[in-house]
Amino acid sequence: MNRISVDSLAELPAVLEKAGFRHGSRVLVVVGGAAKMSAAHRETSDAALRDVVIPLVAAAGIAVVDGGTDSGVMRALGAARAAVRAEFPLVGVAAEGTLAETDPPAPGSALPEPRHTHLVSVPGTQWGDESPWLFGVAGAIAKGLPVATLVINGGEVTLGDVRHSLRRRMPIVVLSGTGRVADRIAGARTGLADPPVALVARSSLTHVVDVRHPDELRRVLSGVLGLA
């Protein structure tokens, strides 16, 4: 794993270029559940990643950016990529204070997912401090090419991630049926919801796809990433 440490958003392009990202690449940012995913939702989302997302990004050479820790969606991405020996970049972005790399580890911290190709350590001590950096890293890798966000499960931190994606006018694909925030956003399309969720659900940038429909997920992801 290539470890990168940055202190400011302004230095990201130069640091990432030095790390090998010299040419623009489409980017899929994956945000969502970590330790609080239920076993059933984890199994369902793992299948979508294994059967649809990984083959799609591997075939098109799309870089994937996520939270980089060894749990939930991020662990599943690392495992699925390794299982098929895919070569696309898998870049984790984590606030340095949330990484369990001290002895003893800080309460609530987590280890990095070891099968990621890169880990970008950014300033911060709390979960969510990495949110703006996820999309800063994605933009620096893309160099003007399409960037999209995939939402799987997730809690309040994920909702914050999604709002950062909207601010940058990056399209969002919400995988309904995977639980928690993803299902709250999907449900807000037809019912009442608190304002932050309703804002995401009603945006023209938001696409909701049922996890039981892999062909539709493949089609929508291809569209938002400019592959269709």
One Martini backbone bead per residue (centre of mass of N, CA, C, O) as a GRO file, in nm:
protein
  228
    1MET     BB    1   0.096   0.037   0.023
    2ASN     BB    2   0.039   0.373  -0.044
    3ARG     BB    3   0.149   0.637   0.151
    4ILE     BB    4  -0.033   0.943   0.230
    5SER     BB    5   0.036   1.287   0.329
    6VAL     BB    6  -0.184   1.562   0.416
    7ASP     BB    7  -0.272   1.927   0.488
    8SER     BB    8  -0.393   2.020   0.199
    9LEU     BB    9  -0.590   2.062  -0.075
   10ALA     BB   10  -0.377   2.209  -0.260
   11GLU     BB   11  -0.164   1.949  -0.258
   12LEU     BB   12  -0.298   1.708  -0.402
   13PRO     BB   13  -0.213   1.706  -0.702
   14ALA     BB   14   0.095   1.674  -0.653
   15VAL     BB   15   0.091   1.423  -0.469
   16LEU     BB   16  -0.065   1.233  -0.666
   17GLU     BB   17   0.128   1.253  -0.902
   18LYS     BB   18   0.370   1.131  -0.744
   19ALA     BB   19   0.189   0.855  -0.692
   20GLY     BB   20   0.078   0.819  -1.025
   21PHE     BB   21  -0.149   1.052  -1.100
   22ARG     BB   22  -0.103   1.184  -1.415
   23HIS     BB   23  -0.380   1.090  -1.521
   24GLY     BB   24  -0.688   1.095  -1.597
   25SER     BB   25  -0.982   0.963  -1.410
   26ARG     BB   26  -1.228   0.801  -1.340
   27VAL     BB   27  -1.460   0.825  -1.048
   28LEU     BB   28  -1.552   0.627  -0.759
   29VAL     BB   29  -1.741   0.704  -0.482
   30VAL     BB   30  -1.756   0.520  -0.175
   31VAL     BB   31  -2.031   0.522   0.053
   32GLY     BB   32  -2.083   0.395   0.403
   33GLY     BB   33  -2.085   0.126   0.572
   34ALA     BB   34  -1.953  -0.027   0.858
   35ALA     BB   35  -1.984  -0.157   1.168
   36LYS     BB   36  -2.326  -0.114   1.151
   37MET     BB   37  -2.380  -0.339   0.974
   38SER     BB   38  -2.567  -0.579   0.881
   39ALA     BB   39  -2.553  -0.893   0.767
   40ALA     BB   40  -2.767  -0.865   0.542
   41HIS     BB   41  -2.660  -0.598   0.416
   42ARG     BB   42  -2.376  -0.699   0.361
   43GLU     BB   43  -2.450  -0.927   0.166
   44THR     BB   44  -2.598  -0.753  -0.046
   45SER     BB   45  -2.367  -0.546  -0.104
   46ASP     BB   46  -2.144  -0.745  -0.178
   47ALA     BB   47  -2.283  -0.850  -0.436
   48ALA     BB   48  -2.285  -0.579  -0.588
   49LEU     BB   49  -1.982  -0.540  -0.590
   50ARG     BB   50  -1.896  -0.813  -0.719
   51ASP     BB   51  -2.109  -0.815  -0.979
   52VAL     BB   52  -2.079  -0.494  -1.068
   53VAL     BB   53  -1.864  -0.285  -0.974
   54ILE     BB   54  -1.594  -0.428  -1.019
   55PRO     BB   55  -1.625  -0.502  -1.322
   56LEU     BB   56  -1.668  -0.212  -1.422
   57VAL     BB   57  -1.404  -0.070  -1.316
   58ALA     BB   58  -1.202  -0.273  -1.433
   59ALA     BB   59  -1.275  -0.245  -1.740
   60ALA     BB   60  -1.243   0.096  -1.727
   61GLY     BB   61  -1.030   0.213  -1.519
   62ILE     BB   62  -1.153   0.292  -1.242
   63ALA     BB   63  -1.139   0.483  -0.974
   64VAL     BB   64  -1.143   0.425  -0.615
   65VAL     BB   65  -1.309   0.594  -0.339
   66ASP     BB   66  -1.263   0.582   0.022
   67GLY     BB   67  -1.221   0.538   0.377
   68GLY     BB   68  -0.997   0.281   0.426
   69THR     BB   69  -1.124   0.086   0.628
   70ASP     BB   70  -1.167  -0.230   0.816
   71SER     BB   71  -1.488  -0.207   0.699
   72GLY     BB   72  -1.744  -0.298   0.539
   73VAL     BB   73  -1.735  -0.162   0.234
   74MET     BB   74  -1.420  -0.142   0.233
   75ARG     BB   75  -1.361  -0.440   0.276
   76ALA     BB   76  -1.523  -0.543   0.032
   77LEU     BB   77  -1.356  -0.402  -0.184
   78GLY     BB   78  -1.084  -0.533  -0.121
   79ALA     BB   79  -1.178  -0.829  -0.158
   80ALA     BB   80  -1.296  -0.813  -0.448
   81ARG     BB   81  -1.042  -0.715  -0.589
   82ALA     BB   82  -0.855  -0.952  -0.500
   83ALA     BB   83  -1.022  -1.198  -0.615
   84VAL     BB   84  -0.970  -1.074  -0.932
   85ARG     BB   85  -0.708  -0.907  -0.972
   86ALA     BB   86  -0.735  -0.617  -0.987
   87GLU     BB   87  -0.595  -0.279  -1.110
   88PHE     BB   88  -0.741  -0.068  -0.982
   89PRO     BB   89  -0.762   0.200  -0.798
   90LEU     BB   90  -0.760   0.195  -0.425
   91VAL     BB   91  -0.866   0.477  -0.230
   92GLY     BB   92  -0.797   0.587   0.082
   93VAL     BB   93  -0.967   0.814   0.324
   94ALA     BB   94  -0.820   0.939   0.635
   95ALA     BB   95  -0.823   1.034   0.945
   96GLU     BB   96  -0.560   1.013   1.153
   97GLY     BB   97  -0.733   0.992   1.435
   98THR     BB   98  -0.891   0.709   1.321
   99LEU     BB   99  -0.631   0.550   1.328
  100ALA     BB  100  -0.501   0.233   1.450
  101GLU     BB  101  -0.157   0.346   1.521
  102THR     BB  102  -0.155   0.316   1.825
  103ASP     BB  103  -0.012   0.262   2.167
  104PRO     BB  104  -0.287   0.261   2.219
  105PRO     BB  105  -0.566   0.276   2.066
  106ALA     BB  106  -0.800   0.475   1.986
  107PRO     BB  107  -1.105   0.534   2.052
  108GLY     BB  108  -1.283   0.429   1.763
  109SER     BB  109  -1.078   0.312   1.593
  110ALA     BB  110  -0.911   0.205   1.276
  111LEU     BB  111  -0.799   0.005   1.047
  112PRO     BB  112  -0.660  -0.042   0.765
  113GLU     BB  113  -0.712  -0.151   0.451
  114PRO     BB  114  -0.472  -0.367   0.301
  115ARG     BB  115  -0.588  -0.377  -0.024
  116HIS     BB  116  -0.512  -0.109  -0.081
  117THR     BB  117  -0.316   0.101  -0.280
  118HIS     BB  118  -0.414   0.359  -0.109
  119LEU     BB  119  -0.337   0.607   0.159
  120VAL     BB  120  -0.499   0.900   0.277
  121SER     BB  121  -0.380   1.122   0.509
  122VAL     BB  122  -0.572   1.339   0.715
  123PRO     BB  123  -0.693   1.577   0.886
  124GLY     BB  124  -0.804   1.457   1.204
  125THR     BB  125  -1.025   1.295   1.479
  126GLN     BB  126  -1.299   1.242   1.324
  127TRP     BB  127  -1.570   1.127   1.201
  128GLY     BB  128  -1.592   1.325   0.892
  129ASP     BB  129  -1.323   1.483   0.838
  130GLU     BB  130  -1.289   1.334   0.544
  131SER     BB  131  -1.515   1.423   0.349
  132PRO     BB  132  -1.389   1.656   0.170
  133TRP     BB  133  -1.142   1.477   0.080
  134LEU     BB  134  -1.270   1.267  -0.099
  135PHE     BB  135  -1.341   1.487  -0.329
  136GLY     BB  136  -1.060   1.601  -0.363
  137VAL     BB  137  -0.927   1.340  -0.456
  138ALA     BB  138  -1.114   1.276  -0.691
  139GLY     BB  139  -1.060   1.539  -0.851
  140ALA     BB  140  -0.748   1.501  -0.878
  141ILE     BB  141  -0.770   1.235  -1.039
  142ALA     BB  142  -0.967   1.320  -1.275
  143LYS     BB  143  -0.912   1.592  -1.428
  144GLY     BB  144  -1.235   1.640  -1.538
  145LEU     BB  145  -1.354   1.382  -1.507
  146PRO     BB  146  -1.576   1.173  -1.405
  147VAL     BB  147  -1.778   1.187  -1.098
  148ALA     BB  148  -1.909   0.949  -0.859
  149THR     BB  149  -2.162   0.840  -0.616
  150LEU     BB  150  -2.186   0.565  -0.386
  151VAL     BB  151  -2.462   0.444  -0.184
  152ILE     BB  152  -2.416   0.233   0.117
  153ASN     BB  153  -2.587   0.278   0.349
  154GLY     BB  154  -2.532   0.429   0.647
  155GLY     BB  155  -2.493   0.733   0.818
  156GLU     BB  156  -2.424   1.052   0.906
  157VAL     BB  157  -2.157   1.059   0.756
  158THR     BB  158  -2.275   0.980   0.482
  159LEU     BB  159  -2.459   1.223   0.455
  160GLY     BB  160  -2.224   1.423   0.447
  161ASP     BB  161  -2.093   1.312   0.194
  162VAL     BB  162  -2.331   1.365   0.002
  163ARG     BB  163  -2.332   1.674   0.038
  164HIS     BB  164  -2.052   1.714  -0.086
  165SER     BB  165  -2.126   1.604  -0.363
  166LEU     BB  166  -2.342   1.816  -0.430
  167ARG     BB  167  -2.161   2.070  -0.412
  168ARG     BB  168  -1.986   1.939  -0.665
  169ARG     BB  169  -2.184   1.812  -0.879
  170MET     BB  170  -2.212   1.504  -0.808
  171PRO     BB  171  -2.332   1.220  -0.879
  172ILE     BB  172  -2.587   0.996  -0.734
  173VAL     BB  173  -2.595   0.656  -0.607
  174VAL     BB  174  -2.861   0.479  -0.460
  175LEU     BB  175  -2.875   0.175  -0.264
  176SER     BB  176  -3.141   0.019  -0.223
  177GLY     BB  177  -3.167  -0.226   0.042
  178THR     BB  178  -2.900  -0.150   0.248
  179GLY     BB  179  -2.983   0.064   0.446
  180ARG     BB  180  -3.048   0.332   0.618
  181VAL     BB  181  -2.961   0.599   0.443
  182ALA     BB  182  -3.032   0.479   0.171
  183ASP     BB  183  -3.334   0.426   0.255
  184ARG     BB  184  -3.406   0.715   0.335
  185ILE     BB  185  -3.367   0.839   0.058
  186ALA     BB  186  -3.560   0.658  -0.097
  187GLY     BB  187  -3.816   0.723   0.083
  188ALA     BB  188  -3.818   1.042   0.021
  189ARG     BB  189  -3.952   1.024  -0.263
  190THR     BB  190  -4.257   0.937  -0.116
  191GLY     BB  191  -4.194   1.090   0.159
  192LEU     BB  192  -4.119   1.189   0.455
  193ALA     BB  193  -3.843   1.413   0.563
  194ASP     BB  194  -3.572   1.529   0.658
  195PRO     BB  195  -3.406   1.783   0.511
  196PRO     BB  196  -3.133   1.646   0.433
  197VAL     BB  197  -3.267   1.404   0.288
  198ALA     BB  198  -3.456   1.555   0.095
  199LEU     BB  199  -3.235   1.705  -0.061
  200VAL     BB  200  -3.115   1.452  -0.187
  201ALA     BB  201  -3.370   1.309  -0.309
  202ARG     BB  202  -3.453   1.584  -0.494
  203SER     BB  203  -3.220   1.572  -0.663
  204SER     BB  204  -3.103   1.561  -0.995
  205LEU     BB  205  -2.835   1.388  -0.901
  206THR     BB  206  -3.027   1.163  -0.799
  207HIS     BB  207  -3.005   0.800  -0.786
  208VAL     BB  208  -3.229   0.522  -0.759
  209VAL     BB  209  -3.138   0.179  -0.669
  210ASP     BB  210  -3.210  -0.145  -0.662
  211VAL     BB  211  -3.029  -0.415  -0.542
  212ARG     BB  212  -3.214  -0.628  -0.722
  213HIS     BB  213  -3.094  -0.450  -0.989
  214PRO     BB  214  -2.812  -0.494  -1.161
  215ASP     BB  215  -2.866  -0.378  -1.446
  216GLU     BB  216  -2.941  -0.094  -1.349
  217LEU     BB  217  -2.681  -0.030  -1.202
  218ARG     BB  218  -2.498  -0.054  -1.448
  219ARG     BB  219  -2.641   0.166  -1.617
  220VAL     BB  220  -2.618   0.407  -1.420
  221LEU     BB  221  -2.314   0.406  -1.377
  222SER     BB  222  -2.238   0.441  -1.673
  223GLY     BB  223  -2.375   0.716  -1.706
  224VAL     BB  224  -2.231   0.890  -1.472
  225LEU     BB  225  -1.932   0.796  -1.598
  226GLY     BB  226  -1.939   0.807  -1.923
  227LEU     BB  227  -1.993   0.501  -2.072
  228ALA     BB  228  -2.271   0.520  -2.252
   0.00000   0.00000   0.00000
